[in-house]
Coordinates of C-alpha atoms in Angstrom, one line a residue:
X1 CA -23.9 -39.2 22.6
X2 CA -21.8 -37.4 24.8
X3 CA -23.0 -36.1 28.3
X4 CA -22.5 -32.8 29.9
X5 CA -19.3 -32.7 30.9
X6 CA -17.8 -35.0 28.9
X7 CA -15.1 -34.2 25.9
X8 CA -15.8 -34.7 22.4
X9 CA -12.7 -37.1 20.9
X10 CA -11.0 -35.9 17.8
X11 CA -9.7 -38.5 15.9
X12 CA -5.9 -38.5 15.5
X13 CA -5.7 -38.2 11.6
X14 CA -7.9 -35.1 12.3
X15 CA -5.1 -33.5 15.0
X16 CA -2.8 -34.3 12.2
X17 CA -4.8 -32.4 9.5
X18 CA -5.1 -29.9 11.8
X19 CA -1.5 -29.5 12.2
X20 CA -1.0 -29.1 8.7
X21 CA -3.7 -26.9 7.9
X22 CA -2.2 -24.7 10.5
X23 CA 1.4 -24.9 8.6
X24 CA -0.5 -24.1 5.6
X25 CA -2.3 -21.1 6.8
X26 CA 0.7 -19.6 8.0
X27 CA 2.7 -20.5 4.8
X28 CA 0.8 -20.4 1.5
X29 CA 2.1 -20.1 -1.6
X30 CA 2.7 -17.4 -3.9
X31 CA 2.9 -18.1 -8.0
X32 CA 3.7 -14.7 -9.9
X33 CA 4.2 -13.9 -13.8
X34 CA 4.3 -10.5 -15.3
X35 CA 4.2 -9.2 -18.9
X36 CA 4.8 -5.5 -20.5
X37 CA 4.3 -4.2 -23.9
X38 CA 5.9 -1.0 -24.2
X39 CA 5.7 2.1 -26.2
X40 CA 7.8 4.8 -23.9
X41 CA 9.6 2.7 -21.6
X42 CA 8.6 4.2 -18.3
X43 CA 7.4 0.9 -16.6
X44 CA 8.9 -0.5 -14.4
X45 CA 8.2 -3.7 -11.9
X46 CA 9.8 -5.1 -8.7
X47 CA 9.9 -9.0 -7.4
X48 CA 11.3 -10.1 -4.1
X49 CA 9.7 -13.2 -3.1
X50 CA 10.5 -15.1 0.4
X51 CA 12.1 -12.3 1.9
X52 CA 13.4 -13.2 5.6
X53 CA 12.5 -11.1 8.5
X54 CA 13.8 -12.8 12.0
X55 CA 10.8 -11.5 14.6
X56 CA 11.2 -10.3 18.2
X57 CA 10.3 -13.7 19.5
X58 CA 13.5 -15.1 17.9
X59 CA 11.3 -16.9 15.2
X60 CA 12.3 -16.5 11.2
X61 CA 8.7 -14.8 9.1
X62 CA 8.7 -14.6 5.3
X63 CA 7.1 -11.9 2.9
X64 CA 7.2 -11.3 -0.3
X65 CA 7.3 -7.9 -2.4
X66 CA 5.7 -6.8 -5.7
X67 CA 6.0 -3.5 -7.3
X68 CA 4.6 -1.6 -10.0
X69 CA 5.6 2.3 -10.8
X70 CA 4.5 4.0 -14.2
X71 CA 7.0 6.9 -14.7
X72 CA 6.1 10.3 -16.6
X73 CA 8.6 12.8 -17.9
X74 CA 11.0 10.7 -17.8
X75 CA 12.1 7.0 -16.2
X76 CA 14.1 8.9 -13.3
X77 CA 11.5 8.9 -10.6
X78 CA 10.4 5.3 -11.3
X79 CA 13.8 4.2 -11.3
X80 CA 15.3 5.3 -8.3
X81 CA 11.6 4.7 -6.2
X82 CA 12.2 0.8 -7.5
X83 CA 15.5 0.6 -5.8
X84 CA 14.8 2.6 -2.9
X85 CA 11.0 2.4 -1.6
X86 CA 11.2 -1.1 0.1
X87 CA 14.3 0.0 2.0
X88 CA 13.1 2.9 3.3
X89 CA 9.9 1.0 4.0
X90 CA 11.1 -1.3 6.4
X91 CA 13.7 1.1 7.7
X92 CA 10.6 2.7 9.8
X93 CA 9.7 -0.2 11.5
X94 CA 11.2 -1.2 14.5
X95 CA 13.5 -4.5 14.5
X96 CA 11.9 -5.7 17.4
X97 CA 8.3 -6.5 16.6
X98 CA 6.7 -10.1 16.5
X99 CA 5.1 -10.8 13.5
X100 CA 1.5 -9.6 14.4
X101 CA 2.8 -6.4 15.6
X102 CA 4.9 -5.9 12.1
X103 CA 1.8 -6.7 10.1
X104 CA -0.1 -3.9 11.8
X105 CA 3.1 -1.6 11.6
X106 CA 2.9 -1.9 7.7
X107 CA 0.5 1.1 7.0
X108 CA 2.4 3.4 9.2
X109 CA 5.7 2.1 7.5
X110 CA 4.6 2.5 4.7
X111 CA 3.8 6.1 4.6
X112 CA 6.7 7.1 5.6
X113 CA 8.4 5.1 3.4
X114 CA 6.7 7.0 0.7
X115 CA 7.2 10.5 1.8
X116 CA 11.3 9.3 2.4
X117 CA 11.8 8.2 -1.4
X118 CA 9.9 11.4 -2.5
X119 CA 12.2 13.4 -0.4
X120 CA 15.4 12.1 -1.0
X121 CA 14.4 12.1 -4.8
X122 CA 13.3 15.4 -4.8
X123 CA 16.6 16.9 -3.4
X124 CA 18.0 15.6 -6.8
X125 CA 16.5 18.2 -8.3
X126 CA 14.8 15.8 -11.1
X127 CA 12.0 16.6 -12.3
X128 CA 10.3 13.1 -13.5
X129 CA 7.3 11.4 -11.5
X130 CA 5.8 8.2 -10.8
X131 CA 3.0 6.1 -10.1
X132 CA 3.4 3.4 -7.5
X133 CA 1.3 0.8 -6.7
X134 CA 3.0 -1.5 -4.1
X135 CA 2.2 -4.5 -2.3
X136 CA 3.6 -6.7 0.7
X137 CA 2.2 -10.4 1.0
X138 CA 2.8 -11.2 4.7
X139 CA 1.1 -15.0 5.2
X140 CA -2.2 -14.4 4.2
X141 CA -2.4 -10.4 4.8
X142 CA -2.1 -8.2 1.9
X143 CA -0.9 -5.1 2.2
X144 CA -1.4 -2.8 -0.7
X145 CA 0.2 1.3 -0.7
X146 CA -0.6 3.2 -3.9
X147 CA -0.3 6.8 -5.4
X148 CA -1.5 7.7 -8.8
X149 CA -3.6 5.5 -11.1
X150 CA -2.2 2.3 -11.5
X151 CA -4.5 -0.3 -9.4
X152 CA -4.1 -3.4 -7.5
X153 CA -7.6 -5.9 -7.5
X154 CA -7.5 -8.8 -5.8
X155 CA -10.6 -11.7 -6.1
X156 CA -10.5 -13.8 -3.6
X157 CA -11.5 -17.8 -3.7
X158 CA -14.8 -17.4 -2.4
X159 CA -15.5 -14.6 -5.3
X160 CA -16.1 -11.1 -5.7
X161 CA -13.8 -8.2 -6.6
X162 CA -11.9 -6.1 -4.1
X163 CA -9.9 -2.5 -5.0
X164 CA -7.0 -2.5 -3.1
X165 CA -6.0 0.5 -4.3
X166 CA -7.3 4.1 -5.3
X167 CA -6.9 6.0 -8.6
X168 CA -5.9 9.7 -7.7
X169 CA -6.8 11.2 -10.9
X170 CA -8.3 14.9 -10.8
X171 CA -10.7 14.0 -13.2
X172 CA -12.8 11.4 -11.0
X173 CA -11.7 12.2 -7.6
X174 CA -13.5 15.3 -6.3
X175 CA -11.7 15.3 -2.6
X176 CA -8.4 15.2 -4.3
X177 CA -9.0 18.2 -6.4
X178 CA -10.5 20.4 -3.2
X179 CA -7.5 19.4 -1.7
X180 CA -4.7 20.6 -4.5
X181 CA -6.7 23.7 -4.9
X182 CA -6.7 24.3 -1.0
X183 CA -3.0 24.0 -0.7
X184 CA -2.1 26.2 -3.4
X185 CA -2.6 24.4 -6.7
X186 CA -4.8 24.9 -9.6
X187 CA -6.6 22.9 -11.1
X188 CA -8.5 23.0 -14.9
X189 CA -8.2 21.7 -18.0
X190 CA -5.9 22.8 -21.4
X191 CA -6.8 25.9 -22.7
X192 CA -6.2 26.2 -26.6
X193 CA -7.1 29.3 -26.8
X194 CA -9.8 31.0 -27.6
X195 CA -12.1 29.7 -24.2
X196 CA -11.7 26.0 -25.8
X197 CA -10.8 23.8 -22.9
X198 CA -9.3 20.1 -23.9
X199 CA -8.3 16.8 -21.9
X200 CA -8.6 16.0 -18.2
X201 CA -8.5 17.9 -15.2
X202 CA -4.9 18.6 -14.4
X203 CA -3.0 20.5 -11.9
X204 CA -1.1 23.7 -12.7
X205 CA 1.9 24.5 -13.0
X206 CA 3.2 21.9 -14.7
X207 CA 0.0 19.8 -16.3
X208 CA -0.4 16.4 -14.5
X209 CA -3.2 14.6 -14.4
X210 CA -2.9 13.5 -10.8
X211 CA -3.2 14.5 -7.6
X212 CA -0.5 11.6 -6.2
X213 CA 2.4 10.2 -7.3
X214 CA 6.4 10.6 -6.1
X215 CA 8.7 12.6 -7.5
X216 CA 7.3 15.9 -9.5
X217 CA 9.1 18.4 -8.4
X218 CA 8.3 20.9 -11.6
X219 CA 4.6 20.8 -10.3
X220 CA 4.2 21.4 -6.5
X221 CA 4.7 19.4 -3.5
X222 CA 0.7 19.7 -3.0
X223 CA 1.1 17.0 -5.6
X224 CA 1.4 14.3 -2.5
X225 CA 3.5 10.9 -1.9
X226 CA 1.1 9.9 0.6
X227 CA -0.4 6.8 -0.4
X228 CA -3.7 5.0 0.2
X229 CA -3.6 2.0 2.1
X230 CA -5.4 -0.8 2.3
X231 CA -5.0 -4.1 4.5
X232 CA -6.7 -7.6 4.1
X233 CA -6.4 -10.9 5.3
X234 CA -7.3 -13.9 3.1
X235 CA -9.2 -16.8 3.6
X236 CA -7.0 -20.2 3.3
X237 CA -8.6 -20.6 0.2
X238 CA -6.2 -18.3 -1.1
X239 CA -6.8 -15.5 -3.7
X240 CA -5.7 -13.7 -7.0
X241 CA -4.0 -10.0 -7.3
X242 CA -4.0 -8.1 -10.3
X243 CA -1.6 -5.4 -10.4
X244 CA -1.6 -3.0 -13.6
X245 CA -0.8 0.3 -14.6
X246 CA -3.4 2.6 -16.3
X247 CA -2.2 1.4 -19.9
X248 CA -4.4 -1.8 -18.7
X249 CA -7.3 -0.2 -16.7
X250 CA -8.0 2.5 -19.5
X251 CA -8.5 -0.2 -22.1
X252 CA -10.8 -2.5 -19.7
X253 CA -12.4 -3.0 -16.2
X254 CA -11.7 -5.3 -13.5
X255 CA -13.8 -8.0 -14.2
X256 CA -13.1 -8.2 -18.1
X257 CA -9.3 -8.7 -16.5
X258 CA -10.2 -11.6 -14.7
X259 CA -12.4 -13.0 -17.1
X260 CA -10.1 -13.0 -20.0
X261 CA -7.8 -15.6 -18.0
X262 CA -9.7 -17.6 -16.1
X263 CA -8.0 -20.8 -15.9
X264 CA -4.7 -19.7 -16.7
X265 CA -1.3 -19.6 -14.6
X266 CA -0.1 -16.4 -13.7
X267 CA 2.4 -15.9 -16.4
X268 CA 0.1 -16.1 -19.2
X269 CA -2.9 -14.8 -17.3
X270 CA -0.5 -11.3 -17.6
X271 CA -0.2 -11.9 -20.7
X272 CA -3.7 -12.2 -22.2
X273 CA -4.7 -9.1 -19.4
X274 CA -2.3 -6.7 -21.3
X275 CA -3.1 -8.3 -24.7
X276 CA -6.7 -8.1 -23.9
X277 CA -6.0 -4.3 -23.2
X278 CA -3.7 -3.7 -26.2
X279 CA -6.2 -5.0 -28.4
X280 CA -8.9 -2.9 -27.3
X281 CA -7.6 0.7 -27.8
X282 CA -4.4 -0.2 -29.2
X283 CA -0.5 0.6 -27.4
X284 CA -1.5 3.8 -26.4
X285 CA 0.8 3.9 -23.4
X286 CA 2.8 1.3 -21.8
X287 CA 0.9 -1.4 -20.6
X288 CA 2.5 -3.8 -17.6
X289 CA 0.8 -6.5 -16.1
X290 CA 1.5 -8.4 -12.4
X291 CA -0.7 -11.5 -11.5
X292 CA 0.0 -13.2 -8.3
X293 CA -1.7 -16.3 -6.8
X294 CA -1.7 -17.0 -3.0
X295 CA -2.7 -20.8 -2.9
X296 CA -2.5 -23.1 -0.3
X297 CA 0.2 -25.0 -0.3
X298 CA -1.2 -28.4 -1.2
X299 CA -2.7 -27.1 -4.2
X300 CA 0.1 -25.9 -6.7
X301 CA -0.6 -23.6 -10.0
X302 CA -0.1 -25.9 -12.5
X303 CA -3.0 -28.3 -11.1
X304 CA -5.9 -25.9 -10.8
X305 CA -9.0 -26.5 -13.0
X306 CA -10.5 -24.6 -15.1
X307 CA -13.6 -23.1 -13.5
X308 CA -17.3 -24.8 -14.6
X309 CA -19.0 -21.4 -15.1
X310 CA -18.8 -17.9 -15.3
X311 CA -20.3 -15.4 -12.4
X312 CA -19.4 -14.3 -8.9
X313 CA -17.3 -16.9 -7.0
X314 CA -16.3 -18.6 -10.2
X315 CA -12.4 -18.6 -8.8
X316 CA -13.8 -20.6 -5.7
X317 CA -13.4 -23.5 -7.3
X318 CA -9.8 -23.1 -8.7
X319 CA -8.7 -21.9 -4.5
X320 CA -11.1 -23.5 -2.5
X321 CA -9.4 -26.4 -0.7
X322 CA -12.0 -29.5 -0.6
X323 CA -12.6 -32.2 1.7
X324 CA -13.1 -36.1 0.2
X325 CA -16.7 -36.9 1.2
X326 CA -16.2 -39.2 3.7
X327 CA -14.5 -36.9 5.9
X328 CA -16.2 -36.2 9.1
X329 CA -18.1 -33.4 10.0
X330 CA -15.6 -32.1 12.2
X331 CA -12.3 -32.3 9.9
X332 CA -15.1 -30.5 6.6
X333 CA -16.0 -27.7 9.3
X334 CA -12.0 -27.2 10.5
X335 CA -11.1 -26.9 6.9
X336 CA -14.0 -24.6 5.6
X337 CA -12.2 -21.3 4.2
X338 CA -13.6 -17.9 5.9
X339 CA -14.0 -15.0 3.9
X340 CA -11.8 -12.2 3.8
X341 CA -11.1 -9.9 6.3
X342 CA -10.6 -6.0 5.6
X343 CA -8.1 -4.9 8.4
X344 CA -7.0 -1.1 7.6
X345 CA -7.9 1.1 5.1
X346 CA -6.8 4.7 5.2
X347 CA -6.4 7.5 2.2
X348 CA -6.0 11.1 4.1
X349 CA -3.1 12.9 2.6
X350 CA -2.2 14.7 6.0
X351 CA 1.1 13.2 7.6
X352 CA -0.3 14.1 11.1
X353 CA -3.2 11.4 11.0
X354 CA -1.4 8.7 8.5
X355 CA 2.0 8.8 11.5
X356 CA 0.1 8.4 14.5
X357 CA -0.3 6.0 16.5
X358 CA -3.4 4.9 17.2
X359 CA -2.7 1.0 18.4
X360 CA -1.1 0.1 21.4
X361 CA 2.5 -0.3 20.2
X362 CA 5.1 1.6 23.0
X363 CA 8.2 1.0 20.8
X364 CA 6.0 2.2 17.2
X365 CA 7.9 5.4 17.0
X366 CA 11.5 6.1 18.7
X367 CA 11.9 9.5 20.8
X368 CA 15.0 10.1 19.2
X369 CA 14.3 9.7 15.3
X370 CA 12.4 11.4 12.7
X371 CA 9.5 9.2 11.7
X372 CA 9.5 9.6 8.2
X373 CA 13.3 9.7 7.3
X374 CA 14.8 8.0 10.4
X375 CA 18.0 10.6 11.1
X376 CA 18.2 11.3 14.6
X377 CA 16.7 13.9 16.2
X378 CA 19.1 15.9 18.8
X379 CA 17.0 16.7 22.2
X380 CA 15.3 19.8 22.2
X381 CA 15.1 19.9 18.4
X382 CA 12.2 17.4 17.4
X383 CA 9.1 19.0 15.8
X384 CA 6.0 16.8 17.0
X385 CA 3.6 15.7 14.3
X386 CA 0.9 17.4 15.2
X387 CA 2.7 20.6 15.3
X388 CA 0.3 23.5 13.5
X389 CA -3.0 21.3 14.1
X390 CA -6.3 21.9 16.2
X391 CA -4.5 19.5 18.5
X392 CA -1.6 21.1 18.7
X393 CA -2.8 23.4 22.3
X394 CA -3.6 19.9 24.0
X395 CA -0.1 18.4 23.1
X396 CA 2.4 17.3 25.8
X397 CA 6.4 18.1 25.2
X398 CA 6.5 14.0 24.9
X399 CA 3.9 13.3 22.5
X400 CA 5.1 12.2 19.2
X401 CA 5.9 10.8 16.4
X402 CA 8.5 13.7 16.1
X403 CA 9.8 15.1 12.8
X404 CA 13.5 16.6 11.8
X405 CA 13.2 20.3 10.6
X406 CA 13.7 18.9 6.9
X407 CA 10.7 16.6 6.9
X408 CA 8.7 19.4 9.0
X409 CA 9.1 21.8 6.0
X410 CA 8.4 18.8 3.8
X411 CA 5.2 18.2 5.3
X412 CA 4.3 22.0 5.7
X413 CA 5.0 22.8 2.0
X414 CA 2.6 19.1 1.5
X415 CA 0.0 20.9 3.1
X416 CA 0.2 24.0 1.4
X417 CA 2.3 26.2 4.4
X418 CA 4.8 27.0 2.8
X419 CA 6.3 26.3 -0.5
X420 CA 9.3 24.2 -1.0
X421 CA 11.3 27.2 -1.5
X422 CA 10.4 28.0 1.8
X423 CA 8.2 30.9 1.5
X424 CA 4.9 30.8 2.8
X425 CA 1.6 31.1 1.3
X426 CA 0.2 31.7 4.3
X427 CA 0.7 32.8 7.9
X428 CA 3.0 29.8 9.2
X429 CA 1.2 28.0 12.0
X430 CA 2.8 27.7 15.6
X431 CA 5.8 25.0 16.0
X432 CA 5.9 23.1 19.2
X433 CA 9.3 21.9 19.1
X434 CA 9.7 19.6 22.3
X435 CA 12.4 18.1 24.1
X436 CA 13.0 14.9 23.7
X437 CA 14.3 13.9 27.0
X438 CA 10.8 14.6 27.9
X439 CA 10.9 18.0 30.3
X440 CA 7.6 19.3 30.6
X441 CA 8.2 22.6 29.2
X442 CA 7.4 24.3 25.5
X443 CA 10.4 25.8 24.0
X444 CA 11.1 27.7 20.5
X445 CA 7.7 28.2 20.5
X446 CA 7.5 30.6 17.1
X447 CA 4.7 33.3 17.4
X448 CA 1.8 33.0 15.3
X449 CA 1.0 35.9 12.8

């Protein structure tokens, strides 16, 4: 036994481990298959795997990129957001970060990166919408953005289901619908006449069944691009992610989804998931299916057993890396996976809370662009964030993030201000627009009626 004082000695096969566990922790690795069966053609999916990002610490990172949008009215708005959401994503987050620092700039990014596509897709005067659920593997963080009712599950090695995303129907989400009806919308079901009322809750004008989704423009811009977020780190044991649009989660739950492939790689684990769901109510809708693995890197696909029985934690021992039993206690407690880690999580649909800042990050925003579609901003003409809000008498000229006068009528006519036409529905609030080069005065300082 050791005395006090005295170091413990690691043995150098354990260092070595060590090192390679680190390696691996950093760098797992992702196996992905997807299937569809369609009936309208509206869904569509995205794949960019090991995309390179060179960090602020000169170093190289890697992430890679799935997508999933379920279009309506039409395959415009589902189109265009796959070719032009993960751009504008990463457009609003500063070159310079290191890699933690980029990680925790996601959920900011990735609202504005939302609100962008729906803007620029708006002004095309189309009138088609879309689910998105979209998610960014980043080492062992998942980051997950979603509007509408396609979902993302992950279950992690050491068991259980997480919902990485949230369904924004009318019918089952009460917030949303106080919401809609706050800013201007109304919400009720079909009315065949007579007092007969049919189907879900749906928002009117225009009859959607959701309160969230890009694109739209026929029903109201109360109808939000403003995703939920949700963050999570994994264990080195690795995980699975399900992502699936509603053609899937109307036919079955999350757990009959990862039952019905257990054992299975990810292509045909998509596969039997949208069969599974198919057979159940029939091909009702189009039904798309994305299974990812994130597996350490010793352990590929193709060799992972099938697990011994059913229940919670059954996909532990398909992930969970193990150590040969004469390994010493030290190397079996390095190597012991930890659970997983819930990092952000955020669903308001107001622009002023989801673009703040609230982590200590001096380069996050940029004095002289608009956060959400990253033109830049003359001084003296920047509209702060929190322009029209109970904070807005406690503001300083400087404080930001800042908005151009297009994306501060976006987000007024989001919250029910004004419609996108640009008349109001109510009194407009007051405007602090601020000058950039940071004088401490208030200017254009519109009157409140």
């Amino acid at each position: 036994m050791s005395t006090k004082g005295e170091h413990h000695t690691v043995p150098l096969s354990v260092l070595l481990k060590r090192e390679s566990a680190n390696e691996k922790i950093d760098n797992p690795e992702l196996v992905h298959g997807q299937f569809n069966q369609s009936k309208k053609g509206e869904d569509f999916t995205f794949v960019k795997t090991e995309c390179q990002r060179v960090t602020g610490d000169d170093g190289v990172t890697t992430f890679s990129v799935f997508g999933l949008f379920d279009g309506h009215n039409g395959s415009a708005a589902a189109i265009y957001t796959k070719e032009n959401l993960l751009n504008n994503v990463l457009a609003a987050i500063p070159s310079d970060l290191n890699r933690d620092e980029w990680v925790a700039a996601l959920p900011r990014a990735l609202v504005a990166g939302f609100v962008k596509t729906d803007k620029d897709f708006q002004e095309r005067a189309r009138t088609s919408g879309t689910t998105v659920t979209f998610v960014i593997v980043e080492g062992w963080v998942v980051s997950v953005a979603s509007v509408g009712d396609s979902r993302c599950i992950l279950e992690p090695a050491e068991g259980g289901v997480y919902h990485l995303s949230a369904d924004h129907r009318l019918e089952i989400n009460e917030e949303e619908r106080d919401r809609v009806t706050a800013s201007g919308g109304e919400v009720g079901r079909l009315n065949t006449g007579g007092g007969t009322e049919i189907g879900p809750l749906r928002c009117w004008p225009g009859g959607l069944c959701l309160s969230r989704s890009i694109g739209d423009l026929d029903v109201g811009e109360y109808i939000v691009p403003v995703p939920y977020v949700k963050q999570v780190k994994l264990s080195s044991a690795g995980g699975r992610l399900i992502i699936s649009s509603d053609g899937v989660w109307d036919a079955i739950s999350a757990e009959e989804a990862l039952d019905c492939c257990r054992g299975l790689p990810p292509e045909a684990s998509a596969e039997q998931i949208v069969k599974a769901a198919v057979g159940k109510k029939g091909i009702r809708d189009d039904t798309t299916c994305i299974v990812v693995d994130i597996l350490p890197s010793e352990k590929p696909a193709a060799s992972l057993p099938p697990p011994k029985k059913q229940g919670k934690g059954i996909i532990k021992s398909m992930f969970k890396r193990k150590s040969s039993g004469s390994s010493s206690n030290t190397e079996k407690e390095y190597l012991e996976p930890d659970e997983v880690e819930e990092l952000f999580e955020e669903g308001s649909a107001m622009l002023s809370e989801r673009l703040d800042t609230k982590y200590p990050l001096c380069n996050m925003f940029k004095l002289f662009m608009c956060a959400v579609c990253q033109v830049e901003v003359k001084p003296g003409e920047g509209v702060s964030i929190h322009a029209g809000t109970a904070n807005c008498p406690k503001l300083r000229p400087w404080d930001g993030p800042f908005l151009c006068a297009s994306c501060q009528e976006k987000k007024d006519a989001m919250e029910g201000k004004r419609s996108s036409g640009g008349t109001y529905f109510t009194s407009p609030p007051d405007i602090v627009c601020v000058d950039l080069l940071g004088e401490a005065n208030r200017t254009n300082l519109l009157s409140c009626r």
